[in-house]
mmCIF file of C-alpha atoms in Angstrom:
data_model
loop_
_atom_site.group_PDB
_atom_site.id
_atom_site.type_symbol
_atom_site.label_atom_id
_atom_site.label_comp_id
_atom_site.label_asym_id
_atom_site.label_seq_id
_atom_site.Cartn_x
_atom_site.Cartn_y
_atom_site.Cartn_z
ATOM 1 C CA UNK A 499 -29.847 17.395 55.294
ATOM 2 C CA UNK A 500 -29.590 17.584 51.560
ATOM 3 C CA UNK A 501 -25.909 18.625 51.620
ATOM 4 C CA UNK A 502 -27.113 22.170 50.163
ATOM 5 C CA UNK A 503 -26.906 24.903 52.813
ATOM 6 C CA UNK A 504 -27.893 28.466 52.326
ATOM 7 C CA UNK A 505 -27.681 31.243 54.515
ATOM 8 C CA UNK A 506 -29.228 33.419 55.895
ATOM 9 C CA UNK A 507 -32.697 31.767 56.399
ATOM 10 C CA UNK A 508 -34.817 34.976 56.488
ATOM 11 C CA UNK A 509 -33.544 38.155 55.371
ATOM 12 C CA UNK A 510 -35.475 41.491 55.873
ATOM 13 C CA UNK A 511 -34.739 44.153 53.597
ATOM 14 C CA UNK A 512 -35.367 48.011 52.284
ATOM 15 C CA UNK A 513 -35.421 48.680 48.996
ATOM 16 C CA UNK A 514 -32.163 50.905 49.106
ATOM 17 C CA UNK A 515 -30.278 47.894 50.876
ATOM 18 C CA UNK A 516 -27.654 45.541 49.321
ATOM 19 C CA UNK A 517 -27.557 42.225 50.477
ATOM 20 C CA UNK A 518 -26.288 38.997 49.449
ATOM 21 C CA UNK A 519 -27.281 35.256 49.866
ATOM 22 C CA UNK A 520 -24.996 32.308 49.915
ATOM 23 C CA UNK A 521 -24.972 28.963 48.645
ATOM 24 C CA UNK A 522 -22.572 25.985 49.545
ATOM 25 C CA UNK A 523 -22.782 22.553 48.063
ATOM 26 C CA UNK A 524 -20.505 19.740 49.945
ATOM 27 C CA UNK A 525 -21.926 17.063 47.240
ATOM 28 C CA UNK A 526 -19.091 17.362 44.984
ATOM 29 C CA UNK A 527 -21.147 18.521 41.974
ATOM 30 C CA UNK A 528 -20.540 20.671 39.117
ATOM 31 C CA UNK A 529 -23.636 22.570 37.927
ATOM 32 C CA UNK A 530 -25.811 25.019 40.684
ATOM 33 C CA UNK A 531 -28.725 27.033 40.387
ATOM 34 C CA UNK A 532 -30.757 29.981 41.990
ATOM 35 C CA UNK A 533 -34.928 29.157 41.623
ATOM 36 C CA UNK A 534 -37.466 31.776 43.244
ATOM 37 C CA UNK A 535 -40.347 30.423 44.578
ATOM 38 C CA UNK A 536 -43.362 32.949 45.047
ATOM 39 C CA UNK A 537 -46.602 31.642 46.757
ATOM 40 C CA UNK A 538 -49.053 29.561 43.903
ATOM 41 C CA UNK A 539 -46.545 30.140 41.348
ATOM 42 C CA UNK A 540 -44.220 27.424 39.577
ATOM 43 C CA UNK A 541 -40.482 27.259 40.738
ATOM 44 C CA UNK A 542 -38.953 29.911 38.726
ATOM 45 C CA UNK A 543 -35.233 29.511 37.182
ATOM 46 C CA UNK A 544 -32.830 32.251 37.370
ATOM 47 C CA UNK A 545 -29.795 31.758 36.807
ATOM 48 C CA UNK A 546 -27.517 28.185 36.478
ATOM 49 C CA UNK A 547 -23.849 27.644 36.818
ATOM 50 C CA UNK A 548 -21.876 24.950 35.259
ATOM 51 C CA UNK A 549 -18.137 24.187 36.202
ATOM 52 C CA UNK A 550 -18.191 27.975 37.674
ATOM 53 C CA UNK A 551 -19.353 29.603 34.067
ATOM 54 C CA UNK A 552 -22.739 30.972 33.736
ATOM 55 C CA UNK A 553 -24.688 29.037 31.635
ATOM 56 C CA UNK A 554 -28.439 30.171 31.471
ATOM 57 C CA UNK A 555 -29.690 33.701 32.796
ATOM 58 C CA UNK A 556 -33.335 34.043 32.576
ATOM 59 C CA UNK A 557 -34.093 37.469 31.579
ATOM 60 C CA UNK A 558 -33.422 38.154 35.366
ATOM 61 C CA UNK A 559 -33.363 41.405 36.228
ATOM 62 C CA UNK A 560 -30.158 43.106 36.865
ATOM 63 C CA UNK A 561 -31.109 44.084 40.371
ATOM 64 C CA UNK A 562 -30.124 40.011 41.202
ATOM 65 C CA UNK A 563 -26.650 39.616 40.597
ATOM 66 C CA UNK A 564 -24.834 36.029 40.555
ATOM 67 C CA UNK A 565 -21.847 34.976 41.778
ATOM 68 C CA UNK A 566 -19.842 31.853 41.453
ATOM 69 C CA UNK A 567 -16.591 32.029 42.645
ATOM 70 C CA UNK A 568 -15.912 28.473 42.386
ATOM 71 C CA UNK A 569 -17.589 25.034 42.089
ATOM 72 C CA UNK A 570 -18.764 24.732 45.843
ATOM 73 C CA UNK A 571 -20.105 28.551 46.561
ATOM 74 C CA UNK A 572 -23.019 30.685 44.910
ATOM 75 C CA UNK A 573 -23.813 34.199 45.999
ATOM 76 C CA UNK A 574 -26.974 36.169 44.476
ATOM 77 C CA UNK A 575 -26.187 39.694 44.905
ATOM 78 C CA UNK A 576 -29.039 42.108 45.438
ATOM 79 C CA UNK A 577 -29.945 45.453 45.379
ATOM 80 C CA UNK A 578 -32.518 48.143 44.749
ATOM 81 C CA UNK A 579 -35.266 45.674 45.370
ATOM 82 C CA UNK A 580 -38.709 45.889 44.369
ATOM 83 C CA UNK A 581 -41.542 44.184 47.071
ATOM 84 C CA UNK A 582 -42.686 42.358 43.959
ATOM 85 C CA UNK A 583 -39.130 40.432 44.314
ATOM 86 C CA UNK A 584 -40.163 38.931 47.988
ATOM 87 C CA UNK A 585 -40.355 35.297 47.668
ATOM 88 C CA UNK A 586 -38.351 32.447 48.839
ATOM 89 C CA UNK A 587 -34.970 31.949 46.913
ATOM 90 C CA UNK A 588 -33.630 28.248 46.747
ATOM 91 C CA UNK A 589 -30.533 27.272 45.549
ATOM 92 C CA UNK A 590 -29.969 23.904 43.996
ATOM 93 C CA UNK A 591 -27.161 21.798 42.807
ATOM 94 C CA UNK A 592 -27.013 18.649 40.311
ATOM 95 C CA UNK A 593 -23.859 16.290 39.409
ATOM 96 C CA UNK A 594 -24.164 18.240 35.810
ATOM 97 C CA UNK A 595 -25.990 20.532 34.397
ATOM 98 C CA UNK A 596 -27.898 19.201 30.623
ATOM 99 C CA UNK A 597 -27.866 15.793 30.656
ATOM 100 C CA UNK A 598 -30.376 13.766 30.220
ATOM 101 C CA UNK A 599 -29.671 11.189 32.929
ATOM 102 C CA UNK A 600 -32.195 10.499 35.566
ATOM 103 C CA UNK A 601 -29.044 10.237 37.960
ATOM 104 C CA UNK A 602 -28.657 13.835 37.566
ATOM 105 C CA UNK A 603 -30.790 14.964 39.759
ATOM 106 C CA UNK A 604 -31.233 18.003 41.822
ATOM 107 C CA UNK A 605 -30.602 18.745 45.550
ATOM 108 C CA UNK A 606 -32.192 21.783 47.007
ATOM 109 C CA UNK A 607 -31.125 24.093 50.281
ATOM 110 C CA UNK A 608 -33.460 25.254 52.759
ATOM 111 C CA UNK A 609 -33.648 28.370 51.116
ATOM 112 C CA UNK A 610 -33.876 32.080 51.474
ATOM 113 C CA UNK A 611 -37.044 33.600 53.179
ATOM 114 C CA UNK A 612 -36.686 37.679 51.938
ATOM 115 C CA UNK A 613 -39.073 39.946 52.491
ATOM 116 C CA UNK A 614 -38.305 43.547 50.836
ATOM 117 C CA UNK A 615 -40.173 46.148 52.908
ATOM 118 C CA UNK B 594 -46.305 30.140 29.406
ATOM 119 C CA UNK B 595 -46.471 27.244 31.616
ATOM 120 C CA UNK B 596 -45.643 24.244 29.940
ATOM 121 C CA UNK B 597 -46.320 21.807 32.999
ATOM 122 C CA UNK B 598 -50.317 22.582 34.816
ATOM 123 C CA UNK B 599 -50.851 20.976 37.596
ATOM 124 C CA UNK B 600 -53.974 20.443 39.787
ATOM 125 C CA UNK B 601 -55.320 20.212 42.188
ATOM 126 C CA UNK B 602 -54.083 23.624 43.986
ATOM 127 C CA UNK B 603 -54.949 22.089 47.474
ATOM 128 C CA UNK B 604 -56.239 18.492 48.521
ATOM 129 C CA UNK B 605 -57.452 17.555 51.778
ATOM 130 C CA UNK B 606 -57.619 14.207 52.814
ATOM 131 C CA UNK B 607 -58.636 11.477 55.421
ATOM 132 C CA UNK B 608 -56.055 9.091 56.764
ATOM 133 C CA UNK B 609 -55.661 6.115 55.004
ATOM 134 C CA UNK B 610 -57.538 7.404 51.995
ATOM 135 C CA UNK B 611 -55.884 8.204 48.532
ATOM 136 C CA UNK B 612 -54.231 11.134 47.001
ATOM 137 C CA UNK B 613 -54.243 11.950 43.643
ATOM 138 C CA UNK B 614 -52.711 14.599 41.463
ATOM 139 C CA UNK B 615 -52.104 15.214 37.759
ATOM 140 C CA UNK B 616 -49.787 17.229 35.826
ATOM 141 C CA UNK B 617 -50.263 17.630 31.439
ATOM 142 C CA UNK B 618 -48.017 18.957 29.616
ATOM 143 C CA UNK B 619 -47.768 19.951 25.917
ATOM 144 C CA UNK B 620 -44.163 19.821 24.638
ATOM 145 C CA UNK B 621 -43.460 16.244 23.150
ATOM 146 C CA UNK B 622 -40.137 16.821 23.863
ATOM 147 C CA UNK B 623 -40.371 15.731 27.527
ATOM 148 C CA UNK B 624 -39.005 12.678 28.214
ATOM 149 C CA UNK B 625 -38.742 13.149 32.310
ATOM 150 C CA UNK B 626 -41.152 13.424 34.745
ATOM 151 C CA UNK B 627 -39.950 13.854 38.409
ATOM 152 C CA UNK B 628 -42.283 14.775 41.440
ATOM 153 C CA UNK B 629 -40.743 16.564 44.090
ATOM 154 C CA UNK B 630 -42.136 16.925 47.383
ATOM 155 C CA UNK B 631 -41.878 20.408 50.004
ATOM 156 C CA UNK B 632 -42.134 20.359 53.792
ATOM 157 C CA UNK B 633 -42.692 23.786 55.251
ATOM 158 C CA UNK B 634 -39.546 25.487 56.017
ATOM 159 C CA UNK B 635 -37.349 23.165 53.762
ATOM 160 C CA UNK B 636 -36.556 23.049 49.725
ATOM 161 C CA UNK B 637 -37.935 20.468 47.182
ATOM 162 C CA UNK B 638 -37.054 17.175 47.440
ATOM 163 C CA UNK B 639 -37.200 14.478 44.563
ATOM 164 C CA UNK B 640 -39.511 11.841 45.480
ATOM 165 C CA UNK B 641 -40.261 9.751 42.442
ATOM 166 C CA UNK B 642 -39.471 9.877 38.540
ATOM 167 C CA UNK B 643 -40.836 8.162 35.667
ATOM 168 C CA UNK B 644 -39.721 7.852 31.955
ATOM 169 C CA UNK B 645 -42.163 8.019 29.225
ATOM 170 C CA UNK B 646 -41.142 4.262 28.239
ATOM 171 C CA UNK B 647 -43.293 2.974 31.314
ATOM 172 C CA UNK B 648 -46.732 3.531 32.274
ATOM 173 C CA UNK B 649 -46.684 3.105 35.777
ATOM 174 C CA UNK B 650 -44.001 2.693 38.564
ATOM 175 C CA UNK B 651 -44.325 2.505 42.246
ATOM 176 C CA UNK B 652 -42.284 3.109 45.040
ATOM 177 C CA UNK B 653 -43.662 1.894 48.349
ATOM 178 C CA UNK B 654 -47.293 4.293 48.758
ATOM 179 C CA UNK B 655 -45.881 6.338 46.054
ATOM 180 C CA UNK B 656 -46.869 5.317 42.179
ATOM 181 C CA UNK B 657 -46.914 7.776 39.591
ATOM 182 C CA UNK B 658 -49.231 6.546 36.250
ATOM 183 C CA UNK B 659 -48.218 8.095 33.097
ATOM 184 C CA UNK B 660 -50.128 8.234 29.660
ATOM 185 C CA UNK B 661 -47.903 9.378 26.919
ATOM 186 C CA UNK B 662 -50.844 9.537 24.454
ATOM 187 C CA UNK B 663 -52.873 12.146 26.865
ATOM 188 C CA UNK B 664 -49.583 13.653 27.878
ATOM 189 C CA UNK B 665 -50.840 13.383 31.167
ATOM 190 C CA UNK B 666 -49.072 12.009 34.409
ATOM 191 C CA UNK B 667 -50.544 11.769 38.162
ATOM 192 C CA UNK B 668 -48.880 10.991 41.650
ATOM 193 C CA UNK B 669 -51.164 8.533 44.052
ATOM 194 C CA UNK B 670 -50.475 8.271 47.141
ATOM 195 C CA UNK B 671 -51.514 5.000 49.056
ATOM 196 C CA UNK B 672 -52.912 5.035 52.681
ATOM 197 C CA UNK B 673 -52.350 8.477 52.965
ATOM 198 C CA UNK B 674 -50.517 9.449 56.581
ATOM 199 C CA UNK B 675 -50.573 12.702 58.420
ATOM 200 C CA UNK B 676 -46.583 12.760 57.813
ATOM 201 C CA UNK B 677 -47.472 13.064 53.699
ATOM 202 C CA UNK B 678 -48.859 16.594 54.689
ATOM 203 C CA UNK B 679 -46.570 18.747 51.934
ATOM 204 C CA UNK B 680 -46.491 20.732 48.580
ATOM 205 C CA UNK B 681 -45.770 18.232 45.546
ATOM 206 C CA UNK B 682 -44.592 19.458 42.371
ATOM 207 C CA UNK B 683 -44.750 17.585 39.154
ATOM 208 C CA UNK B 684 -41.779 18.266 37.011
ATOM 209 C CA UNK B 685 -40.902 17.618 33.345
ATOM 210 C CA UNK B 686 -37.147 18.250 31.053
ATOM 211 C CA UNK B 687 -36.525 17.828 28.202
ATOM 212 C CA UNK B 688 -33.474 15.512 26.792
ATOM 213 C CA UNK B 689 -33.826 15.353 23.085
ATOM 214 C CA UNK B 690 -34.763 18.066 20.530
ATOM 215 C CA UNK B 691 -38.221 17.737 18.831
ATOM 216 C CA UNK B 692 -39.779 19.212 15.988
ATOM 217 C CA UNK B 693 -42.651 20.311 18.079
ATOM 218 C CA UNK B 694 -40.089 21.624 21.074
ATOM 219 C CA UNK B 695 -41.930 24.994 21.722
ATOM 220 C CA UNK B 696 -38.933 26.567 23.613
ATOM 221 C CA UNK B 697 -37.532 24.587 26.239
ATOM 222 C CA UNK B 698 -34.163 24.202 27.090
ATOM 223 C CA UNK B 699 -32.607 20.659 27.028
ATOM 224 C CA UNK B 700 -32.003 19.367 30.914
ATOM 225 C CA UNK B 701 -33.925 22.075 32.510
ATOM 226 C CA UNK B 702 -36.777 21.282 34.841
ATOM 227 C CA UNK B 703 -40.086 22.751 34.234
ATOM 228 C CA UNK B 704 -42.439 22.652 37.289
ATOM 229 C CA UNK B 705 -45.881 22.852 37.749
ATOM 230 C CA UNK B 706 -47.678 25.557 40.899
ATOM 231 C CA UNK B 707 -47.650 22.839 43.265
ATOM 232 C CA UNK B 708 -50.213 21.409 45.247
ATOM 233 C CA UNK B 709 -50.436 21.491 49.332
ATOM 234 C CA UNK B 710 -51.729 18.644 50.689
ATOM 235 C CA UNK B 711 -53.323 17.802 53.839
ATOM 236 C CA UNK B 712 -53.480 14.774 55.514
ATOM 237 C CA UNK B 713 -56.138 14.528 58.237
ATOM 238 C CA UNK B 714 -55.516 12.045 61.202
#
């Protein structure tokens, strides 16, 4: 248990739905971020959060919608979803976000199986 | 454009035998190079980092050998067990601006595609 949990596991969605996925951190840390993963494709940054504010958005398109209501929590929001956005979502979480201190490293969740049918 | 490649995509290998993989990068302004390992069903995990001040370091089976000069850095892995059957990523941030920084944002991790390896009993 990295002390990164994200629900739900698997998610199954139409393209019409709106859905969210959460992200809680119990580590104490102040920076978080939402990575896709897609199959034979490098991790793929989306969005970070640093003490709550936004920090980085990476010409992410504004059918994913972030959320960080406070230091321990992420949501991505989503809606209207393409099939092309099916991929595993993994949220992440470091002491702080910029440093350049090998201590600051990054936990991962489990992450977010979603398949957009 | 990827600034970390990694190969191979896949590696299969007997137990007890040796694993090797290499990540090269471009940007000189890398100074971190993590490698994170992936069981199925779970996220990344950090296994092993190296700074470019070092050439080697080792932790237990795990020893990643880096050549600043080639820009080049590999992960072995010793005696190779069933249980080391997982996707590795080699990683690389950068933590100081360079004049030949193509892009990259300071403290972000790049990441290579990954590479699934198998382990054979």
């Amino acid at each position: 248990e990295t002390g990164v949990t994200q629900t739900p596991r698997h998610l199954v969605m139409g393209m019409t739905n709106k859905k969210s996925l959460k992200c809680e951190q119990h580590l104490g840390h102040n920076a978080m971020y939402w990575y896709k993963q897609s199959a034979k494709k490098p991790l793929e940054l989306m969005f970070v959060y640093s003490l709550e504010e936004r920090v980085e958005n990476n010409s992410v398109p504004s059918r994913f919608s972030p959320e960080c209501p406070n230091s321990s929590h992420l949501f991505l929001h989503l809606h209207t979803l393409q099939p092309e956005d099916s991929a595993l979502y993994l949220c992440a979480s470091s002491q702080d976000y910029a440093r350049g201190d090998p201590k600051n490293i990054q936990y991962f969740g489990a992450g977010t199986r979603l398949s957009v049918l | 454009q990827q600034q970390v490649k990694q190969s191979p995509q896949s590696l299969i290998v007997q137990k007890g035998g040796i694993s090797i993989i290499n990540c090269a990068y471009e940007n000189t302004a890398f100074d971190y190079f993590p490698w994170y390992q992936q069981f199925p069903g779970k996220g990344p995990a950090l296994l092993i980092a190296i700074r470019p001040d070092v050439s080697e370091k080792k932790e237990g089976r795990f020893t990643i050998s880096f050549n600043k000069s080639a820009k080049q850095f590999s992960l072995h892995i010793m005696d190779s067990q069933p249980g080391d059957s997982a996707t590795y990523f080699c990683a690389a941030s950068p933590n100081h601006r360079d004049e030949f920084d193509r892009g990259s944002t300071l403290g972000r991790l790049y990441f290579g595609r990954g590479t699934q390896l198998t382990v054979w009993p």
